[in-house]
Tab-separated table of C-alpha atoms in Angstrom:
chain	number	residue	atom	x	y	z
T	25	GLU	CA	12.418	-37.475	48.515
T	26	LYS	CA	14.316	-36.146	45.506
T	27	ALA	CA	12.227	-38.308	43.197
T	28	VAL	CA	9.034	-36.885	44.799
T	29	ASN	CA	10.223	-33.334	44.323
T	30	LEU	CA	11.206	-33.919	40.694
T	31	LYS	CA	7.778	-35.525	40.054
T	32	LYS	CA	6.150	-32.496	41.649
T	33	ASP	CA	8.262	-30.167	39.368
T	34	LEU	CA	7.222	-32.072	36.249
T	35	ALA	CA	3.582	-31.774	37.237
T	36	GLU	CA	3.949	-27.984	37.856
T	37	MET	CA	5.674	-27.634	34.555
T	38	GLN	CA	2.860	-29.487	32.771
T	39	GLU	CA	0.268	-27.362	34.543
T	40	TRP	CA	2.140	-24.191	33.549
T	41	MET	CA	2.181	-25.311	29.889
T	42	THR	CA	-1.538	-26.170	30.003
T	43	GLN	CA	-2.314	-22.650	31.367
T	44	ALA	CA	-0.063	-20.958	28.650
T	45	GLU	CA	-1.797	-22.946	25.976
T	46	GLU	CA	-5.187	-21.778	27.206
T	47	GLU	CA	-4.119	-18.169	27.649
T	48	TYR	CA	-2.084	-17.707	24.383
T	49	LEU	CA	-3.340	-20.260	21.882
T	50	GLU	CA	-7.018	-21.066	22.634
T	51	LYS	CA	-8.238	-17.604	23.357
T	52	ASP	CA	-10.253	-16.093	20.431
T	53	PHE	CA	-9.045	-12.751	19.341
T	54	GLU	CA	-10.987	-10.245	17.361
T	55	TYR	CA	-8.876	-7.510	15.782
T	56	LYS	CA	-11.261	-4.733	15.053
T	57	SER	CA	-8.877	-1.853	15.671
T	58	PRO	CA	-5.242	-1.200	14.986
T	59	GLU	CA	-4.713	-0.870	18.839
T	60	GLU	CA	-6.177	-4.330	19.488
T	61	LEU	CA	-3.922	-5.867	16.817
T	62	GLU	CA	-0.842	-4.084	18.077
T	63	ASN	CA	-1.602	-5.163	21.732
T	64	ALA	CA	-2.064	-8.834	20.488
T	65	VAL	CA	1.329	-8.653	18.743
T	66	GLU	CA	3.094	-7.316	21.804
T	67	GLU	CA	1.320	-9.939	23.995
T	68	MET	CA	2.455	-12.829	21.762
T	69	LYS	CA	6.085	-11.402	21.816
T	70	ARG	CA	5.946	-11.652	25.598
T	71	ALA	CA	4.449	-14.983	25.427
T	72	LYS	CA	7.277	-16.251	23.266
T	73	GLU	CA	9.837	-14.797	25.535
T	74	ASP	CA	8.124	-16.255	28.557
T	75	VAL	CA	7.977	-19.723	27.145
T	76	LEU	CA	11.652	-19.698	25.878
T	77	GLN	CA	12.802	-18.588	29.383
T	78	LYS	CA	11.334	-21.824	30.659
T	79	GLU	CA	13.881	-23.727	28.586
T	80	VAL	CA	16.383	-23.301	31.383
T	81	ARG	CA	14.013	-24.923	33.923
T	82	VAL	CA	13.317	-27.751	31.536
T	83	LYS	CA	16.960	-28.504	31.020
T	84	ILE	CA	17.609	-28.485	34.805
T	85	LEU	CA	14.858	-30.948	35.195
T	86	LYS	CA	16.172	-33.152	32.510
T	87	ASP	CA	19.639	-33.173	33.965
T	88	ASN	CA	18.393	-33.811	37.479
T	89	ILE	CA	16.241	-36.768	36.250
T	90	LYS	CA	19.229	-38.225	34.388
T	91	MET	CA	21.369	-37.957	37.392
T	92	LEU	CA	18.705	-39.587	39.542
T	93	ALA	CA	18.292	-42.438	36.977
T	94	THR	CA	21.968	-43.302	37.317
T	95	LYS	CA	21.678	-43.501	41.129
T	96	VAL	CA	18.180	-44.905	41.452
T	97	PRO	CA	17.272	-46.645	38.111
T	98	SER	CA	13.730	-47.720	39.099
T	99	SER	CA	12.593	-44.112	40.108
T	100	GLY	CA	14.619	-42.524	37.365
T	101	GLN	CA	12.867	-44.626	34.666
T	102	ASP	CA	9.541	-43.658	35.697
T	103	LEU	CA	10.418	-40.049	35.834
T	104	ALA	CA	12.166	-40.219	32.513
T	105	THR	CA	8.881	-41.500	30.976
T	106	GLU	CA	7.077	-38.434	32.449
T	107	LEU	CA	9.948	-36.267	31.385
T	108	ASN	CA	9.659	-37.260	27.615
T	109	VAL	CA	5.942	-36.341	27.815
T	110	VAL	CA	6.716	-32.892	29.228
T	111	LEU	CA	9.615	-32.334	26.742
T	112	GLU	CA	7.372	-33.212	23.865
T	113	ASN	CA	4.538	-30.924	25.101
T	114	TYR	CA	7.057	-28.076	25.702
T	115	GLN	CA	8.535	-28.314	22.324
T	116	LEU	CA	4.978	-28.388	20.765
T	117	LEU	CA	4.025	-25.344	22.905
T	118	CYS	CA	7.185	-23.443	21.777
T	119	ASN	CA	6.543	-24.183	18.100
T	120	ARG	CA	2.868	-23.135	18.269
T	121	ILE	CA	3.572	-19.868	20.023
T	122	ARG	CA	6.463	-19.045	17.762
T	123	GLY	CA	4.103	-19.751	14.813
T	124	LYS	CA	1.309	-17.567	16.218
T	125	CYS	CA	3.699	-14.747	17.043
T	126	HIS	CA	5.128	-14.843	13.497
T	127	THR	CA	1.612	-14.829	12.049
T	128	LEU	CA	0.644	-11.773	14.089
T	129	GLU	CA	3.809	-9.950	13.199
T	130	GLU	CA	3.172	-10.675	9.587
T	131	VAL	CA	-0.337	-9.377	9.817
T	132	TRP	CA	0.802	-6.201	11.541
T	133	SER	CA	3.487	-5.651	8.903
T	134	CYS	CA	0.783	-6.176	6.230
T	135	TRP	CA	-1.346	-3.476	7.960
T	136	ILE	CA	1.595	-0.990	8.079
T	137	GLU	CA	2.388	-1.773	4.490
T	138	LEU	CA	-1.234	-1.032	3.451
T	139	LEU	CA	-1.046	2.364	5.315
T	140	GLN	CA	2.202	3.282	3.445
T	141	TYR	CA	0.794	2.476	0.067
T	142	LEU	CA	-2.370	4.391	0.898
T	143	ASP	CA	-0.299	7.416	1.915
T	144	LEU	CA	1.664	7.192	-1.382
T	145	GLU	CA	-1.413	7.023	-3.528
T	146	THR	CA	-3.198	9.769	-1.535
T	147	SER	CA	-0.204	12.029	-2.201
T	148	TRP	CA	-0.531	11.219	-5.996
T	149	LEU	CA	-4.187	11.892	-5.810
T	150	ASN	CA	-3.567	15.268	-4.202
T	151	ASN	CA	-1.028	16.045	-6.967
T	152	LEU	CA	-3.482	14.963	-9.591
T	153	GLU	CA	-6.220	17.202	-8.183
T	154	GLU	CA	-3.834	20.125	-8.034
T	155	ARG	CA	-2.861	19.640	-11.767
T	156	VAL	CA	-6.511	19.348	-12.707
T	157	GLN	CA	-7.311	22.705	-10.968
T	158	MET	CA	-4.361	24.246	-12.734
T	159	THR	CA	-6.122	23.523	-16.120
T	160	GLU	CA	-8.990	25.762	-15.179
T	161	ASN	CA	-9.110	29.467	-16.480
T	162	LEU	CA	-6.038	29.090	-18.668
T	163	PRO	CA	-4.907	32.042	-20.771
T	164	ASP	CA	-5.974	31.788	-24.416
T	165	LYS	CA	-2.517	31.046	-25.522
T	166	LEU	CA	-1.153	27.842	-27.229
T	167	ASP	CA	1.927	27.559	-25.028
T	168	ALA	CA	-0.167	27.797	-21.794
T	169	VAL	CA	-2.570	25.128	-22.956
T	170	ASN	CA	0.175	22.803	-24.158
T	171	ASP	CA	2.115	23.196	-20.823
T	172	ALA	CA	-0.977	22.383	-18.803
T	173	LEU	CA	-1.725	19.334	-21.015
T	174	GLU	CA	1.774	17.985	-20.656
T	175	SER	CA	1.823	18.598	-16.888
T	176	LEU	CA	-1.540	16.752	-16.465
T	177	GLU	CA	-0.362	13.852	-18.686
T	178	SER	CA	2.895	13.432	-16.727
T	179	VAL	CA	0.838	12.781	-13.475
T	180	LEU	CA	-1.664	10.501	-15.387
T	181	ARG	CA	1.262	8.227	-16.341
T	182	HIS	CA	1.521	7.157	-12.726
T	183	PRO	CA	1.811	3.310	-12.683
T	184	ALA	CA	-0.864	1.102	-11.209
T	185	ASP	CA	1.513	-1.096	-9.104
T	186	ASN	CA	0.665	0.679	-5.811
T	187	ARG	CA	-3.115	0.272	-6.223
T	188	THR	CA	-2.577	-3.293	-7.001
T	189	GLN	CA	-0.685	-3.688	-3.682
T	190	ILE	CA	-3.481	-1.793	-1.812
T	191	ARG	CA	-6.150	-4.051	-3.211
T	192	GLU	CA	-4.196	-7.228	-2.427
T	193	LEU	CA	-3.173	-6.286	1.061
T	194	GLY	CA	-6.619	-5.071	1.835
T	195	GLN	CA	-8.213	-8.169	0.590
T	196	THR	CA	-5.742	-10.373	2.489
T	197	LEU	CA	-6.551	-8.641	5.833
T	198	ILE	CA	-10.326	-8.549	5.171
T	199	ASP	CA	-10.367	-12.188	4.291
T	200	GLY	CA	-8.640	-12.958	7.568
T	201	GLY	CA	-11.183	-10.969	9.549
T	202	ILE	CA	-8.451	-8.497	10.513
T	203	LEU	CA	-9.517	-4.839	10.738
T	204	ASP	CA	-12.114	-5.570	8.187
T	205	ASP	CA	-14.483	-2.612	8.987
T	206	ILE	CA	-11.675	-0.010	9.085
T	207	ILE	CA	-9.953	-1.328	5.924
T	208	SER	CA	-13.227	-1.579	3.982
T	209	GLU	CA	-13.993	2.007	4.883
T	210	LYS	CA	-10.485	3.205	3.910
T	211	LEU	CA	-10.544	1.418	0.680
T	212	GLU	CA	-14.032	2.577	-0.144
T	213	ALA	CA	-13.044	6.151	0.406
T	214	PHE	CA	-9.821	5.848	-1.542
T	215	ASN	CA	-11.429	4.121	-4.601
T	216	ALA	CA	-14.265	6.571	-4.691
T	217	ARG	CA	-11.831	9.546	-4.736
T	218	TYR	CA	-9.548	7.772	-7.276
T	219	GLU	CA	-12.424	7.058	-9.710
T	220	GLU	CA	-13.794	10.573	-9.403
T	221	LEU	CA	-10.395	12.381	-9.859
T	222	SER	CA	-9.343	10.004	-12.657
T	223	HIS	CA	-12.554	10.540	-14.619
T	224	LEU	CA	-12.212	14.335	-14.104
T	225	ALA	CA	-8.551	14.296	-15.234
T	226	VAL	CA	-9.220	12.265	-18.281
T	227	SER	CA	-12.052	14.501	-19.308
T	228	ARG	CA	-9.872	17.626	-18.878
T	229	GLN	CA	-7.127	15.883	-20.815
T	230	ILE	CA	-9.471	15.273	-23.759
T	231	ALA	CA	-10.792	18.820	-23.538
T	232	LEU	CA	-7.227	20.301	-23.537
T	233	GLU	CA	-6.295	18.071	-26.544
T	234	GLN	CA	-9.285	19.226	-28.456
T	235	GLN	CA	-8.664	22.905	-27.458
T	236	LEU	CA	-5.002	22.532	-28.439
T	237	GLN	CA	-5.909	21.039	-31.829
T	238	THR	CA	-8.393	23.869	-32.512
T	239	MET	CA	-5.821	26.544	-31.582
T	240	ARG	CA	-3.157	24.905	-33.822
T	241	GLU	CA	-5.662	24.806	-36.753
T	242	THR	CA	-6.619	28.476	-36.148
T	243	ASP	CA	-2.841	29.428	-35.946
T	244	HIS	CA	-2.201	27.530	-39.210
T	245	MET	CA	-5.149	29.281	-40.901
T	246	LEU	CA	-3.961	32.706	-39.683
T	247	GLN	CA	-0.458	31.991	-40.847
T	248	VAL	CA	-1.668	31.069	-44.290
T	249	LEU	CA	-3.919	34.051	-44.368
T	250	GLN	CA	-1.035	36.248	-43.334
T	251	GLU	CA	1.164	34.835	-46.048
T	252	ASN	CA	-1.559	35.434	-48.699
T	253	LEU	CA	-2.088	39.058	-47.508
T	254	VAL	CA	1.716	39.652	-47.806
T	255	GLU	CA	1.769	38.296	-51.258
T	256	LEU	CA	-1.352	40.303	-52.231
T	257	ASP	CA	0.137	43.467	-50.721
T	258	ARG	CA	3.219	42.911	-52.801
T	259	GLN	CA	1.267	42.419	-56.033
T	260	LEU	CA	-0.883	45.524	-55.274
T	261	THR	CA	2.290	47.514	-54.568
T	262	SER	CA	3.751	46.317	-57.822
T	263	TYR	CA	0.436	47.262	-59.740
T	264	LEU	CA	0.485	50.721	-58.179
T	265	THR	CA	4.093	51.331	-58.929
T	266	ASP	CA	3.545	50.302	-62.672
T	267	ARG	CA	0.380	52.499	-62.725
T	268	VAL	CA	-1.712	49.684	-63.882
T	269	ASP	CA	-5.488	50.507	-64.350
T	270	ALA	CA	-7.704	48.665	-61.891
T	271	PHE	CA	-9.757	47.115	-64.519
T	272	GLN	CA	-6.685	45.626	-66.167
T	273	MET	CA	-5.992	43.754	-62.988
T	274	PRO	CA	-7.036	40.250	-62.173
T	275	GLN	CA	-10.350	39.932	-60.517
T	276	GLU	CA	-8.929	39.058	-57.133
T	277	ALA	CA	-6.634	42.096	-57.276
T	278	GLN	CA	-9.625	44.384	-58.007
């Protein structure tokens, strides 16, 4: 009777493993929204816990069959053969569910990381847009233009590492058919805004550099003119003091 019960327990265990495999490993998942992906991750975590909890039952079966084999070798040998099959299938099921759970957790982590990088780069784009707007309607003063140019250039020196991560993470998920529509939409909007603002910022940078160069050249010309006027004023004052007749002066003094 004990052998019959153990055989029945082995059959039930095998049936449960078959059902678990169909439910957790053979079902096709389509992750078209973050909610679907997150639910799948949580489901696989529960599946892993559920399968690992059966380890106690498997151990009890193993011990009972070993004990029976010592008392009734003939019955025990047959059950031991069936037990080996169940143990092998159970270990395979554990490994496959662990693997799928790990994969889904990695995919979810990849999605969260992508969102974090997008947030960082969006903040940078907001800052860049603000700096570009600050270059409009500047006072016609060299210091103001120079400060605006330096401020804009400091933002433009932003490294490209984050954008590289965004591109690689997004492509990895899209290639796996994970949230591909949502990610494609996010990346398209981000890239379009990045290209637009970058082009505008570089154009403003070039315009400010040209404006600054013109202002510096004008300032230099005014300085030279001022110095010449001061020297001319000194010479004229000297001529007047010495009561020199105008026709005796050099042409430029006349």
